Amino acid sequence: MINVRDQITPGQLAFLVVQTQIGVGLLMLPSQVHTAAQGDAWISVLIAGLLVQFFIVVLWCLGRRFPSLTLYDYLPALLGRYIGKLVHLVYAAYFILVSSYIIINFAKTIRDWVLIETPQWIVIGMMTSVCIYLVRESLRTIARFFVLVFFCNIALIIIVSCAYLHVNFLYILPVGQAGIWKITKGVHETMAALAGYEILLICYPFVKGGSVAKIKAVVFANIFSTLLYAFAVFTSLIVFSPQELKLLPQPLLYMVKALGFKLFERLDLYFLSLWMVVATTSAIGYFFMASKGVANLFRQQSNHRKAVPYTAALVFIIALIIQDPLLIDTIGKILSITGYVFIIGIPFVLLMISVLFNIHEARGRPR
Amino acid sequence: MGFFKEMLNNNRRKSRPMPGKSTLTPRPVFPTVQENIQYLKEALFHTDDLVRQKVSIPGYTSEFLFMYTMCDQSKIREEIFKPILENKDGDLEGILISMRANKHDDLEKVIDLVVKGNAVLFIEGMEDCFVIEVGSSHVRNVTEPNNEKVVEGSHEGFVESVSINLQLVRKHIENRNLVVKRYKLGNETKIEAVIVYLQNLANPELIEEVDRRIQNIDADNISSSEFIEEYIEDKTFSPFPQLLHTERPDRVIGNLLEGRVALLAEGSPTALIMPVTFFAFYQSPDDYSFRSLQGSFIRFIRVCSFVFAIALPAYYIAVVSFHYEVIPEDLLLPIKSSIENIPFQPILEALFMELTIELLREAGIRLPGPVGQTIGIVGGLVIGDAVVKAGLVSNTMIIVVALTAIASFVVPSHEMSASVRMLRFPIMVAASLFGFIGIVYSLMIILIHLCSLESFGTPYLAPIAPFRWKDLKDTIIRMPQWALRQRSQDPAPQKLNQQSQPVEEERSDD
């Protein structure tokens, strides 16, 4: 049922998850979490990562009950035909909206930092076309590309590490200064940035090998993303004083901007170039989920490739419409809250239904 | 859409029925010599280079026919007249044996043989005719190919004859597993093409696929191996070559031993190797004749040259037109002073210089040896100097363009060098429009394309995408020979191990 050419290895799944998780959030996260949790922002990130591990286990349990079906395939079996279709539609819409949101944020950052005069639609169009170009290939090709560009993350870490020449560890002291409530708020801020592991819902049947290998891959991926985010947040915290951090929307960029070597000046431009690749892969991950959803909306088990042009058109148009900064903020808030529903709420309900009514896949068909 | 799809996928994708090979009905030999000769002359449309000549074999009326343009006169004397003179009183049987004649009874087949350069002997009253091989052959000496020179190692090169090329390959692989498969390609040209592989290494699925693609070629004009390439490659409109061209037997042998297939054809000294990966184009036999450290160093530089050749001019354009703040402080003034007075945008400067270099290269190839070198010097030194003095192009741009040109010629494969030179133009344009963003996007598109490209079912960018840690040992660097225990996985060879575990022996360095 699953095309052999679409199958990926558990290792590739790990990279798929990492690249979908790490995206535009990387730049904004430090200041967002800092606003909520102040000097304890790094603790928030670690706690959020731990929480995500539990969510991943829920998603995995659900996927394990339907080893050769995607989320879209077993929705009707669990929720009935009409509610199932409705939830399916809402999922597809959610993924499309997230793709648009990533692209908008990306275009905004590019406008603020590099191409100040270039109209937004050009940057949005470029990003969308790269997404189309990759998503219309098989999942295997997408995974290969994600593995290939993983080096960008490593390069980002190396660039950020250079900031350790000017740090002050006193900024994070005393540990626990913000209090539990504020740390929890910080966790909430981080959850949106860590989103992306829900690709497991869609990719589960495409991965070769046993279910243990799959959960291992996703857990390792999440550990990496969490540590990378924690590293970014921690570095920002000890480089900038709390007062400075309040003023900086993208602390990482300001931080590397100040760095300079004899041969390389303005590291922020190189940093942004690498980050662009990372952000694009994140958009591609959501794009894949969205086009899979759109394709399956009309025909079960159909290939995601056919839906790519329509999905791309939707994403592009939504990204063009949402230009008002206040609106972007509102959408960001909505997405971070509805994210809980889509990523953990619905899957948890589905798992409960599946367990209570003992519905699971038998001989390749949902019963 | 359908049309474009078909165009982009090569029409080979659909399994077409085998092209109808027109089979001629056999034509038995006529009883009289006259009738036979008449039939042959008719069949060959009275072409003027067909010559008939009487011979006197005692007791028989006989005559033979040959194409003098395809035959060697001294061979005719040696193979036909000499046996007759020597066997004046001998029987016919003895004469024919010493002529080394082959019996044939189908005139249609005989016609093809005559066209190939054989003489045919007709004897009155006989039911068979006799074909004697007297063809002349002109074969170039086995010399080192001009376009693939190496410092150390074998200096043999292929020639235009398949049989000699096969001999060069077999000489180095004395192995019963070396299999040769013959094809007659080109409905009109009917040249001989062969694929060579090692039966116990090459993947049977690969052989089947190669065979299917070659069988499906239905064209009149196939006159060398390069013609075949476009019929059997995966994506013709990809900028990257998907078959490796080489004129070196040692390169072919190395690849055969990795489980790949080589295609040789009459009329061209070029062997095509399939399937290949991107990195195969950056390997040279030199890497293996040097010691591991030196080989790795050179290969690493070569792979880096790909990045330089493709992105350096784009990077420079992006820096001077968008991100001048990237330039280090001490360099800012010299660069500024050299650019300041140039009336053109950096992209125009770069395009002008890049195209000039392309022109020089092309002119250098077309002109005879010494003149070609003169053009290189005149172009490189005189034009380069004058163009800066005239204020058309900046000094730094000349440096960038020259570095790029050198980097693009480092590739040991000409097709790859050509595609790299072609690819940098779109990146330059993107850089001039969007700066670093443009560069990153065009590089991403190229990488995505490379990831999706396949050569005969194996991923083109292996072992980097898909990532195979074990295969990296012979990709960007070259590990010592004894460490290359396993073949690379990309051609899916039947046998992965190529040597036993090195014996752990105490080696002291003192």
PDB file of C-alpha atoms in Angstrom, chain B residues 51-212:
ATOM      1  CA  VAL B  51      35.103  -5.071 -57.973  1.00  0.00           C
ATOM      2  CA  ARG B  52      34.923  -8.560 -59.554  1.00  0.00           C
ATOM      3  CA  GLN B  53      37.918 -10.587 -60.415  1.00  0.00           C
ATOM      4  CA  LYS B  54      38.439 -13.987 -62.034  1.00  0.00           C
ATOM      5  CA  VAL B  55      40.650 -16.591 -60.410  1.00  0.00           C
ATOM      6  CA  SER B  56      41.819 -19.761 -61.992  1.00  0.00           C
ATOM      7  CA  ILE B  57      41.324 -22.725 -59.744  1.00  0.00           C
ATOM      8  CA  PRO B  58      42.109 -25.781 -61.884  1.00  0.00           C
ATOM      9  CA  GLY B  59      38.910 -27.550 -62.852  1.00  0.00           C
ATOM     10  CA  TYR B  60      36.495 -24.851 -61.730  1.00  0.00           C
ATOM     11  CA  THR B  61      35.143 -21.601 -63.146  1.00  0.00           C
ATOM     12  CA  SER B  62      35.328 -19.186 -60.303  1.00  0.00           C
ATOM     13  CA  GLU B  63      35.222 -15.506 -59.646  1.00  0.00           C
ATOM     14  CA  PHE B  64      35.392 -13.349 -56.551  1.00  0.00           C
ATOM     15  CA  LEU B  65      33.866 -10.075 -55.559  1.00  0.00           C
ATOM     16  CA  PHE B  66      34.946  -7.447 -53.055  1.00  0.00           C
ATOM     17  CA  MET B  67      34.701  -3.764 -52.225  1.00  0.00           C
ATOM     18  CA  TYR B  68      38.104  -2.325 -52.878  1.00  0.00           C
ATOM     19  CA  THR B  69      37.490   0.607 -50.504  1.00  0.00           C
ATOM     20  CA  MET B  70      37.092  -1.737 -47.591  1.00  0.00           C
ATOM     21  CA  CYS B  71      39.767  -4.293 -48.457  1.00  0.00           C
ATOM     22  CA  ASP B  72      43.478  -4.546 -48.174  1.00  0.00           C
ATOM     23  CA  GLN B  73      45.173  -5.392 -51.489  1.00  0.00           C
ATOM     24  CA  SER B  74      48.071  -7.172 -49.865  1.00  0.00           C
ATOM     25  CA  LYS B  75      45.647  -9.273 -47.855  1.00  0.00           C
ATOM     26  CA  ILE B  76      43.848 -10.276 -51.065  1.00  0.00           C
ATOM     27  CA  ARG B  77      47.170 -11.392 -52.519  1.00  0.00           C
ATOM     28  CA  GLU B  78      48.047 -13.199 -49.336  1.00  0.00           C
ATOM     29  CA  GLU B  79      44.731 -14.844 -48.605  1.00  0.00           C
ATOM     30  CA  ILE B  80      43.373 -15.610 -52.085  1.00  0.00           C
ATOM     31  CA  PHE B  81      46.047 -15.772 -54.774  1.00  0.00           C
ATOM     32  CA  LYS B  82      48.826 -17.279 -52.752  1.00  0.00           C
ATOM     33  CA  PRO B  83      46.914 -20.413 -51.677  1.00  0.00           C
ATOM     34  CA  ILE B  84      45.841 -21.008 -55.277  1.00  0.00           C
ATOM     35  CA  LEU B  85      49.388 -20.676 -56.603  1.00  0.00           C
ATOM     36  CA  GLU B  86      50.818 -22.870 -53.905  1.00  0.00           C
ATOM     37  CA  ASN B  87      48.232 -25.608 -54.382  1.00  0.00           C
ATOM     38  CA  LYS B  88      48.393 -25.890 -58.207  1.00  0.00           C
ATOM     39  CA  ASP B  89      47.665 -29.589 -58.146  1.00  0.00           C
ATOM     40  CA  GLY B  90      45.900 -29.776 -54.803  1.00  0.00           C
ATOM     41  CA  ASP B  91      42.205 -30.334 -54.386  1.00  0.00           C
ATOM     42  CA  LEU B  92      39.658 -27.568 -53.856  1.00  0.00           C
ATOM     43  CA  GLU B  93      39.220 -28.507 -50.216  1.00  0.00           C
ATOM     44  CA  GLY B  94      42.878 -27.835 -49.477  1.00  0.00           C
ATOM     45  CA  ILE B  95      42.815 -24.507 -51.246  1.00  0.00           C
ATOM     46  CA  LEU B  96      39.774 -23.356 -49.314  1.00  0.00           C
ATOM     47  CA  ILE B  97      41.314 -24.386 -46.033  1.00  0.00           C
ATOM     48  CA  SER B  98      44.441 -22.415 -46.693  1.00  0.00           C
ATOM     49  CA  MET B  99      42.287 -19.468 -47.739  1.00  0.00           C
ATOM     50  CA  ARG B 100      40.565 -19.687 -44.377  1.00  0.00           C
ATOM     51  CA  ALA B 101      37.248 -19.374 -46.211  1.00  0.00           C
ATOM     52  CA  ASN B 102      33.871 -19.642 -44.507  1.00  0.00           C
ATOM     53  CA  LYS B 103      31.009 -21.409 -46.197  1.00  0.00           C
ATOM     54  CA  HIS B 104      27.758 -19.497 -46.600  1.00  0.00           C
ATOM     55  CA  ASP B 105      24.526 -20.344 -48.351  1.00  0.00           C
ATOM     56  CA  ASP B 106      22.468 -17.199 -47.773  1.00  0.00           C
ATOM     57  CA  LEU B 107      23.239 -14.401 -50.221  1.00  0.00           C
ATOM     58  CA  GLU B 108      21.608 -11.722 -48.041  1.00  0.00           C
ATOM     59  CA  LYS B 109      24.046 -12.434 -45.234  1.00  0.00           C
ATOM     60  CA  VAL B 110      26.885 -12.465 -47.708  1.00  0.00           C
ATOM     61  CA  ILE B 111      25.940  -8.972 -48.885  1.00  0.00           C
ATOM     62  CA  ASP B 112      26.298  -7.624 -45.344  1.00  0.00           C
ATOM     63  CA  LEU B 113      29.671  -9.326 -45.067  1.00  0.00           C
ATOM     64  CA  VAL B 114      30.861  -7.826 -48.347  1.00  0.00           C
ATOM     65  CA  VAL B 115      29.891  -4.367 -47.114  1.00  0.00           C
ATOM     66  CA  LYS B 116      31.956  -5.015 -44.013  1.00  0.00           C
ATOM     67  CA  GLY B 117      35.075  -5.691 -46.074  1.00  0.00           C
ATOM     68  CA  ASN B 118      35.088  -9.394 -46.951  1.00  0.00           C
ATOM     69  CA  ALA B 119      35.663 -10.954 -50.318  1.00  0.00           C
ATOM     70  CA  VAL B 120      33.205 -13.540 -51.586  1.00  0.00           C
ATOM     71  CA  LEU B 121      34.246 -16.390 -53.841  1.00  0.00           C
ATOM     72  CA  PHE B 122      31.701 -18.018 -56.166  1.00  0.00           C
ATOM     73  CA  ILE B 123      32.397 -21.348 -57.842  1.00  0.00           C
ATOM     74  CA  GLU B 124      30.373 -22.567 -60.789  1.00  0.00           C
ATOM     75  CA  GLY B 125      27.952 -25.325 -59.829  1.00  0.00           C
ATOM     76  CA  MET B 126      28.465 -25.101 -56.070  1.00  0.00           C
ATOM     77  CA  GLU B 127      25.588 -24.647 -53.653  1.00  0.00           C
ATOM     78  CA  ASP B 128      27.674 -22.537 -51.306  1.00  0.00           C
ATOM     79  CA  CYS B 129      29.817 -19.485 -51.632  1.00  0.00           C
ATOM     80  CA  PHE B 130      32.945 -18.755 -49.675  1.00  0.00           C
ATOM     81  CA  VAL B 131      33.664 -15.640 -47.663  1.00  0.00           C
ATOM     82  CA  ILE B 132      37.261 -14.676 -47.062  1.00  0.00           C
ATOM     83  CA  GLU B 133      38.200 -12.011 -44.586  1.00  0.00           C
ATOM     84  CA  VAL B 134      40.422  -9.429 -46.283  1.00  0.00           C
ATOM     85  CA  GLY B 135      39.236  -6.231 -44.637  1.00  0.00           C
ATOM     86  CA  SER B 136      41.679  -3.430 -44.043  1.00  0.00           C
ATOM     87  CA  SER B 137      41.663  -1.734 -40.692  1.00  0.00           C
ATOM     88  CA  HIS B 138      43.100   1.533 -39.598  1.00  0.00           C
ATOM     89  CA  VAL B 139      43.461   1.757 -35.878  1.00  0.00           C
ATOM     90  CA  ARG B 140      45.087   4.551 -33.977  1.00  0.00           C
ATOM     91  CA  ASN B 141      47.836   3.618 -31.579  1.00  0.00           C
ATOM     92  CA  VAL B 142      46.965   3.122 -27.954  1.00  0.00           C
ATOM     93  CA  THR B 143      48.075   6.442 -26.496  1.00  0.00           C
ATOM     94  CA  GLU B 144      47.316   8.437 -23.399  1.00  0.00           C
ATOM     95  CA  PRO B 145      44.079  10.369 -23.838  1.00  0.00           C
ATOM     96  CA  ASN B 146      44.732  14.076 -24.130  1.00  0.00           C
ATOM     97  CA  ASN B 147      41.807  15.135 -22.030  1.00  0.00           C
ATOM     98  CA  GLU B 148      42.428  12.847 -19.071  1.00  0.00           C
ATOM     99  CA  LYS B 149      46.088  13.073 -18.248  1.00  0.00           C
ATOM    100  CA  VAL B 150      47.439  11.663 -15.042  1.00  0.00           C
ATOM    101  CA  VAL B 151      50.771  12.121 -13.339  1.00  0.00           C
ATOM    102  CA  GLU B 152      51.293   8.543 -12.291  1.00  0.00           C
ATOM    103  CA  GLY B 153      49.784   5.234 -13.234  1.00  0.00           C
ATOM    104  CA  SER B 154      48.802   3.682 -16.526  1.00  0.00           C
ATOM    105  CA  HIS B 155      49.100   5.811 -19.638  1.00  0.00           C
ATOM    106  CA  GLU B 156      46.905   3.673 -21.837  1.00  0.00           C
ATOM    107  CA  GLY B 157      43.856   5.089 -23.526  1.00  0.00           C
ATOM    108  CA  PHE B 158      40.978   3.706 -25.502  1.00  0.00           C
ATOM    109  CA  VAL B 159      40.870   3.902 -29.299  1.00  0.00           C
ATOM    110  CA  GLU B 160      38.001   3.947 -31.760  1.00  0.00           C
ATOM    111  CA  SER B 161      37.730   0.175 -32.089  1.00  0.00           C
ATOM    112  CA  VAL B 162      35.590  -1.814 -29.695  1.00  0.00           C
ATOM    113  CA  SER B 163      37.583  -5.013 -29.998  1.00  0.00           C
ATOM    114  CA  ILE B 164      40.834  -3.328 -29.056  1.00  0.00           C
ATOM    115  CA  ASN B 165      39.141  -1.499 -26.192  1.00  0.00           C
ATOM    116  CA  LEU B 166      37.706  -4.732 -24.884  1.00  0.00           C
ATOM    117  CA  GLN B 167      41.129  -6.259 -25.102  1.00  0.00           C
ATOM    118  CA  LEU B 168      42.527  -3.416 -23.015  1.00  0.00           C
ATOM    119  CA  VAL B 169      39.907  -4.097 -20.377  1.00  0.00           C
ATOM    120  CA  ARG B 170      40.214  -7.875 -20.390  1.00  0.00           C
ATOM    121  CA  LYS B 171      43.979  -7.690 -20.165  1.00  0.00           C
ATOM    122  CA  HIS B 172      43.639  -6.199 -16.701  1.00  0.00           C
ATOM    123  CA  ILE B 173      40.729  -8.301 -15.470  1.00  0.00           C
ATOM    124  CA  GLU B 174      41.667 -11.880 -16.210  1.00  0.00           C
ATOM    125  CA  ASN B 175      38.432 -13.187 -14.881  1.00  0.00           C
ATOM    126  CA  ARG B 176      35.823 -15.536 -16.264  1.00  0.00           C
ATOM    127  CA  ASN B 177      33.132 -13.362 -14.694  1.00  0.00           C
ATOM    128  CA  LEU B 178      33.768 -10.497 -17.084  1.00  0.00           C
ATOM    129  CA  VAL B 179      30.774 -10.555 -19.390  1.00  0.00           C
ATOM    130  CA  VAL B 180      30.374  -8.723 -22.680  1.00  0.00           C
ATOM    131  CA  LYS B 181      26.942  -8.145 -24.179  1.00  0.00           C
ATOM    132  CA  ARG B 182      26.722  -7.041 -27.797  1.00  0.00           C
ATOM    133  CA  TYR B 183      24.154  -4.803 -29.423  1.00  0.00           C
ATOM    134  CA  LYS B 184      23.706  -3.574 -32.968  1.00  0.00           C
ATOM    135  CA  LEU B 185      22.549   0.005 -32.662  1.00  0.00           C
ATOM    136  CA  GLY B 186      21.270   2.452 -35.229  1.00  0.00           C
ATOM    137  CA  ASN B 187      18.849   1.219 -37.852  1.00  0.00           C
ATOM    138  CA  GLU B 188      21.010   2.693 -40.616  1.00  0.00           C
ATOM    139  CA  THR B 189      24.461   2.865 -39.090  1.00  0.00           C
ATOM    140  CA  LYS B 190      24.339  -0.547 -37.375  1.00  0.00           C
ATOM    141  CA  ILE B 191      27.340   0.073 -35.170  1.00  0.00           C
ATOM    142  CA  GLU B 192      28.538  -2.375 -32.627  1.00  0.00           C
ATOM    143  CA  ALA B 193      28.034  -1.437 -29.000  1.00  0.00           C
ATOM    144  CA  VAL B 194      28.870  -3.557 -25.998  1.00  0.00           C
ATOM    145  CA  ILE B 195      28.199  -3.408 -22.314  1.00  0.00           C
ATOM    146  CA  VAL B 196      30.777  -4.905 -20.014  1.00  0.00           C
ATOM    147  CA  TYR B 197      30.260  -5.948 -16.433  1.00  0.00           C
ATOM    148  CA  LEU B 198      31.377  -8.447 -13.862  1.00  0.00           C
ATOM    149  CA  GLN B 199      28.752 -11.144 -13.508  1.00  0.00           C
ATOM    150  CA  ASN B 200      29.438 -11.798  -9.849  1.00  0.00           C
ATOM    151  CA  LEU B 201      29.438  -8.134  -8.815  1.00  0.00           C
ATOM    152  CA  ALA B 202      27.023  -6.104 -10.888  1.00  0.00           C
ATOM    153  CA  ASN B 203      23.454  -6.088  -9.673  1.00  0.00           C
ATOM    154  CA  PRO B 204      21.229  -8.169 -11.997  1.00  0.00           C
ATOM    155  CA  GLU B 205      18.453  -5.580 -11.766  1.00  0.00           C
ATOM    156  CA  LEU B 206      20.873  -2.941 -12.951  1.00  0.00           C
ATOM    157  CA  ILE B 207      21.930  -5.080 -15.911  1.00  0.00           C
ATOM    158  CA  GLU B 208      18.299  -5.674 -16.782  1.00  0.00           C
ATOM    159  CA  GLU B 209      17.527  -1.967 -16.638  1.00  0.00           C
ATOM    160  CA  VAL B 210      20.539  -1.039 -18.784  1.00  0.00           C
ATOM    161  CA  ASP B 211      19.623  -3.767 -21.236  1.00  0.00           C
ATOM    162  CA  ARG B 212      16.016  -2.561 -21.416  1.00  0.00           C
TER     163      ARG B 212
END
